[in-house]
Short mmCIF file of N, CA, C and O in Angstrom, two decimals:
data_model
loop_
_atom_site.label_atom_id
_atom_site.label_comp_id
_atom_site.label_asym_id
_atom_site.label_seq_id
_atom_site.Cartn_x
_atom_site.Cartn_y
_atom_site.Cartn_z
N MET A 1 51.53 -8.62 34.02
CA MET A 1 52.15 -8.71 32.84
C MET A 1 50.93 -8.74 31.55
O MET A 1 50.10 -9.30 31.71
N THR A 2 51.29 -8.15 30.62
CA THR A 2 50.44 -7.94 29.59
C THR A 2 50.78 -8.85 28.34
O THR A 2 52.07 -9.15 28.27
N LEU A 3 49.78 -9.55 27.97
CA LEU A 3 50.00 -10.40 26.58
C LEU A 3 50.19 -9.53 25.47
O LEU A 3 51.10 -10.24 24.78
N ILE A 4 49.60 -8.41 25.29
CA ILE A 4 49.81 -7.70 24.08
C ILE A 4 50.53 -6.58 24.34
O ILE A 4 49.90 -5.63 25.25
N SER A 5 51.47 -5.97 23.59
CA SER A 5 51.94 -4.84 23.82
C SER A 5 51.11 -3.63 23.13
O SER A 5 50.11 -3.95 22.30
N PRO A 6 51.44 -2.48 23.64
CA PRO A 6 50.54 -1.46 23.13
C PRO A 6 50.47 -1.08 21.64
O PRO A 6 49.53 -1.26 20.85
N GLY A 7 51.76 -1.52 20.93
CA GLY A 7 51.56 -1.42 19.58
C GLY A 7 50.99 -2.66 18.90
O GLY A 7 50.36 -2.69 17.61
N GLY A 8 51.32 -3.84 19.36
CA GLY A 8 50.19 -4.99 19.21
C GLY A 8 48.50 -4.64 18.93
O GLY A 8 47.92 -5.05 18.35
N ARG A 9 48.39 -4.04 20.16
CA ARG A 9 46.89 -3.70 20.45
C ARG A 9 46.54 -2.85 19.11
O ARG A 9 45.39 -2.89 18.68
N ALA A 10 47.40 -1.98 19.07
CA ALA A 10 47.02 -0.91 17.99
C ALA A 10 46.90 -1.55 16.60
O ALA A 10 46.03 -1.40 15.86
N VAL A 11 47.60 -2.69 16.40
CA VAL A 11 47.59 -3.58 15.04
C VAL A 11 46.46 -4.29 15.01
O VAL A 11 45.59 -4.34 13.95
N LEU A 12 45.84 -4.71 16.10
CA LEU A 12 44.75 -5.73 16.10
C LEU A 12 43.54 -4.91 16.02
O LEU A 12 42.80 -5.03 15.30
N VAL A 13 43.52 -3.60 16.83
CA VAL A 13 42.59 -2.60 16.58
C VAL A 13 42.08 -2.03 15.07
O VAL A 13 41.17 -1.97 14.61
N ALA A 14 43.28 -1.69 14.53
CA ALA A 14 43.57 -1.30 12.95
C ALA A 14 42.95 -2.58 12.15
O ALA A 14 42.29 -2.32 11.21
N ALA A 15 43.48 -3.75 12.51
CA ALA A 15 43.03 -4.92 11.51
C ALA A 15 41.42 -5.07 11.73
O ALA A 15 40.74 -5.43 10.63
N ALA A 16 40.97 -4.89 12.72
CA ALA A 16 39.80 -5.24 13.13
C ALA A 16 38.79 -4.14 12.31
O ALA A 16 37.71 -4.43 11.92
N ILE A 17 39.16 -2.95 12.48
CA ILE A 17 38.59 -1.95 11.78
C ILE A 17 38.51 -2.03 10.34
O ILE A 17 37.60 -2.11 9.48
N VAL A 18 39.55 -2.38 9.66
CA VAL A 18 40.08 -2.88 8.22
C VAL A 18 38.88 -3.64 7.67
O VAL A 18 38.14 -3.86 6.84
N LEU A 19 38.72 -4.91 8.59
CA LEU A 19 37.98 -6.05 8.22
C LEU A 19 36.42 -5.64 8.17
O LEU A 19 35.63 -6.20 7.44
N THR A 20 36.32 -5.04 9.40
CA THR A 20 34.67 -4.47 9.53
C THR A 20 34.13 -3.71 8.21
O THR A 20 33.26 -4.29 7.79
N LEU A 21 35.05 -2.74 7.76
CA LEU A 21 34.62 -1.97 6.61
C LEU A 21 35.00 -2.68 5.32
O LEU A 21 34.13 -2.36 4.49
N ALA A 22 35.65 -3.59 5.26
CA ALA A 22 35.87 -4.25 4.04
C ALA A 22 34.68 -5.16 3.93
O ALA A 22 34.29 -5.54 2.61
N ALA A 23 34.02 -5.90 5.00
CA ALA A 23 32.86 -6.45 4.88
C ALA A 23 31.36 -5.91 4.61
O ALA A 23 30.72 -6.33 4.49
N CYS A 24 31.83 -4.30 4.59
CA CYS A 24 30.27 -3.64 4.53
C CYS A 24 29.70 -3.90 3.12
O CYS A 24 28.42 -3.54 3.02
N GLY A 25 30.40 -4.18 2.27
CA GLY A 25 30.02 -4.04 0.68
C GLY A 25 30.57 -5.29 -0.28
O GLY A 25 31.45 -5.83 0.41
N ARG A 26 29.78 -5.26 -1.16
CA ARG A 26 30.64 -6.38 -2.14
C ARG A 26 30.48 -5.82 -3.28
O ARG A 26 29.72 -5.13 -3.86
N ARG A 27 31.41 -6.14 -4.35
CA ARG A 27 31.42 -5.61 -5.63
C ARG A 27 30.39 -6.14 -6.28
O ARG A 27 29.76 -7.31 -6.44
N GLY A 28 29.75 -5.39 -7.26
CA GLY A 28 28.30 -5.67 -8.08
C GLY A 28 26.87 -4.82 -7.91
O GLY A 28 27.16 -4.44 -6.52
N ALA A 29 26.26 -4.94 -8.51
CA ALA A 29 25.08 -4.33 -8.45
C ALA A 29 24.11 -5.15 -7.47
O ALA A 29 24.20 -6.18 -6.97
N PRO A 30 23.53 -4.50 -6.41
CA PRO A 30 22.65 -5.28 -5.26
C PRO A 30 21.56 -5.89 -6.01
O PRO A 30 21.08 -5.22 -6.79
N GLU A 31 21.06 -6.84 -5.38
CA GLU A 31 19.52 -7.34 -5.81
C GLU A 31 18.63 -7.01 -5.41
O GLU A 31 18.69 -6.75 -4.03
N ALA A 32 17.75 -6.76 -6.30
CA ALA A 32 16.39 -6.20 -5.54
C ALA A 32 15.56 -7.37 -5.40
O ALA A 32 15.74 -8.36 -5.79
N PRO A 33 14.55 -6.85 -4.78
CA PRO A 33 13.59 -8.00 -4.17
C PRO A 33 12.73 -8.17 -5.49
O PRO A 33 12.63 -7.56 -6.31
N PRO A 34 12.19 -9.42 -5.44
CA PRO A 34 11.38 -9.93 -6.69
C PRO A 34 10.10 -8.84 -7.04
O PRO A 34 10.08 -8.59 -8.35
N ALA A 35 9.38 -8.38 -6.16
CA ALA A 35 8.33 -7.18 -6.52
C ALA A 35 9.07 -6.11 -7.23
O ALA A 35 8.57 -5.53 -8.11
N ALA A 36 10.14 -5.77 -6.66
CA ALA A 36 10.83 -4.50 -6.95
C ALA A 36 11.37 -4.76 -8.30
O ALA A 36 11.57 -3.91 -9.33
N ALA A 37 11.89 -5.81 -8.38
CA ALA A 37 12.51 -6.53 -10.09
C ALA A 37 11.73 -6.30 -11.07
O ALA A 37 11.88 -5.99 -12.20
N GLU A 38 10.38 -6.83 -10.96
CA GLU A 38 9.16 -6.86 -11.86
C GLU A 38 8.88 -5.44 -12.14
O GLU A 38 8.63 -4.96 -13.21
N ARG A 39 8.72 -4.60 -10.93
CA ARG A 39 8.51 -3.11 -11.14
C ARG A 39 9.74 -2.50 -12.11
O ARG A 39 9.13 -1.66 -13.05
N GLN A 40 10.59 -2.84 -12.14
CA GLN A 40 11.79 -2.10 -12.81
C GLN A 40 11.96 -2.45 -14.23
O GLN A 40 12.04 -1.75 -15.28
N VAL A 41 11.61 -3.95 -14.53
CA VAL A 41 11.27 -4.32 -15.74
C VAL A 41 10.17 -3.35 -16.38
O VAL A 41 10.22 -3.03 -17.48
N ILE A 42 9.04 -3.23 -15.86
CA ILE A 42 7.94 -2.73 -16.17
C ILE A 42 8.16 -1.24 -16.46
O ILE A 42 8.20 -0.60 -17.73
N GLU A 43 8.89 -0.81 -15.80
CA GLU A 43 9.31 0.80 -15.93
C GLU A 43 10.16 0.78 -16.98
O GLU A 43 10.25 1.85 -17.93
N SER A 44 11.40 0.04 -17.31
CA SER A 44 12.36 0.32 -18.30
C SER A 44 11.69 0.00 -19.64
O SER A 44 11.87 0.71 -20.82
N GLU A 45 10.50 -0.91 -19.70
CA GLU A 45 9.70 -1.17 -21.05
C GLU A 45 9.02 0.17 -21.32
O GLU A 45 8.97 0.76 -22.39
N GLN A 46 8.54 0.83 -20.28
CA GLN A 46 7.77 1.98 -20.65
C GLN A 46 8.76 3.03 -21.12
O GLN A 46 8.55 4.18 -21.94
N GLN A 47 10.12 3.19 -20.12
CA GLN A 47 10.86 4.29 -20.71
C GLN A 47 11.26 3.83 -22.15
O GLN A 47 11.54 4.87 -22.91
N GLU A 48 11.46 2.50 -22.65
CA GLU A 48 11.89 2.39 -23.93
C GLU A 48 10.69 3.12 -24.81
O GLU A 48 11.19 3.35 -26.13
N GLU A 49 9.61 2.91 -24.52
CA GLU A 49 8.65 3.13 -25.31
C GLU A 49 8.78 4.80 -25.70
O GLU A 49 8.31 5.36 -26.70
N ASN A 50 8.70 5.46 -24.41
CA ASN A 50 8.62 6.93 -24.50
C ASN A 50 10.10 7.32 -25.06
O ASN A 50 9.89 8.31 -25.95
N ARG A 51 11.04 6.73 -25.25
CA ARG A 51 12.20 7.03 -25.78
C ARG A 51 12.10 7.17 -27.42
O ARG A 51 12.82 8.03 -28.12
N ASP A 52 11.36 6.10 -27.88
CA ASP A 52 11.26 5.98 -29.38
C ASP A 52 10.49 7.16 -29.77
O ASP A 52 10.54 7.75 -30.71
N VAL A 53 9.54 7.73 -29.25
CA VAL A 53 8.78 8.81 -29.58
C VAL A 53 9.39 10.29 -29.12
O VAL A 53 9.21 11.18 -30.03
N THR A 54 10.55 10.34 -28.39
CA THR A 54 10.92 11.42 -28.11
C THR A 54 11.96 11.90 -28.95
O THR A 54 12.17 13.29 -29.51
N GLY A 55 12.60 10.96 -29.79
CA GLY A 55 13.48 11.45 -31.14
C GLY A 55 14.96 10.99 -30.53
O GLY A 55 15.11 10.05 -29.66
N PRO A 56 15.81 11.52 -31.27
CA PRO A 56 17.18 11.10 -31.32
C PRO A 56 17.83 11.29 -29.92
O PRO A 56 17.55 12.69 -29.25
N ALA A 57 18.58 10.71 -29.38
CA ALA A 57 19.35 10.94 -28.30
C ALA A 57 20.55 12.05 -28.34
O ALA A 57 20.96 12.22 -29.56
N ARG A 58 21.15 12.87 -27.45
CA ARG A 58 21.87 13.79 -27.36
C ARG A 58 23.11 13.02 -27.63
O ARG A 58 23.46 11.90 -27.45
N SER A 59 24.07 13.81 -28.50
CA SER A 59 25.23 13.31 -28.94
C SER A 59 26.39 13.36 -27.78
O SER A 59 25.92 14.08 -26.57
N ASP A 60 27.38 12.64 -27.41
CA ASP A 60 28.17 12.57 -26.51
C ASP A 60 29.01 13.43 -26.47
O ASP A 60 29.95 13.63 -27.47
N ARG A 61 28.97 14.24 -25.55
CA ARG A 61 29.97 15.69 -25.86
C ARG A 61 31.11 15.18 -24.69
O ARG A 61 31.33 14.53 -23.65
N PRO A 62 32.38 15.66 -25.21
CA PRO A 62 33.47 15.32 -24.54
C PRO A 62 33.60 16.15 -23.17
O PRO A 62 33.07 16.98 -23.18
N PHE A 63 34.19 15.61 -22.12
CA PHE A 63 34.25 15.95 -20.92
C PHE A 63 35.76 16.33 -20.61
O PHE A 63 36.84 15.51 -21.29
N VAL A 64 36.09 17.35 -19.76
CA VAL A 64 37.70 17.94 -19.64
C VAL A 64 38.24 16.58 -18.80
O VAL A 64 39.38 16.42 -19.25
N LEU A 65 37.83 16.05 -18.11
CA LEU A 65 38.95 14.74 -17.58
C LEU A 65 38.76 13.68 -18.64
O LEU A 65 39.18 12.68 -18.05
N ASP A 66 38.23 13.47 -19.55
CA ASP A 66 38.38 12.47 -20.15
C ASP A 66 39.52 12.01 -20.88
O ASP A 66 39.78 10.66 -21.00
N ALA A 67 40.49 12.60 -20.90
CA ALA A 67 41.77 12.33 -21.33
C ALA A 67 42.61 11.57 -20.03
O ALA A 67 43.49 10.81 -20.54
N LEU A 68 41.95 11.73 -18.90
CA LEU A 68 42.78 11.07 -17.97
C LEU A 68 42.56 9.70 -17.86
O LEU A 68 43.10 9.08 -17.41
N LEU A 69 41.21 9.51 -18.47
CA LEU A 69 40.76 8.05 -18.22
C LEU A 69 41.31 7.42 -19.50
O LEU A 69 41.60 6.04 -19.55
#
């Protein structure tokens, strides 16, 4: 005598797969290690300095799928 029917076993396997995949990520940006975070701050400051020298930014051109958003 089996405790779980074949249909019940399929539901349990599907639930296990869904829960496993749902736990793979979380919403939001990943946190960088402290050394990488410091490096990122330095690089962003350098980019800001370079951006001031390069001139005005490009204008935002419309995209085909913008109407859907």
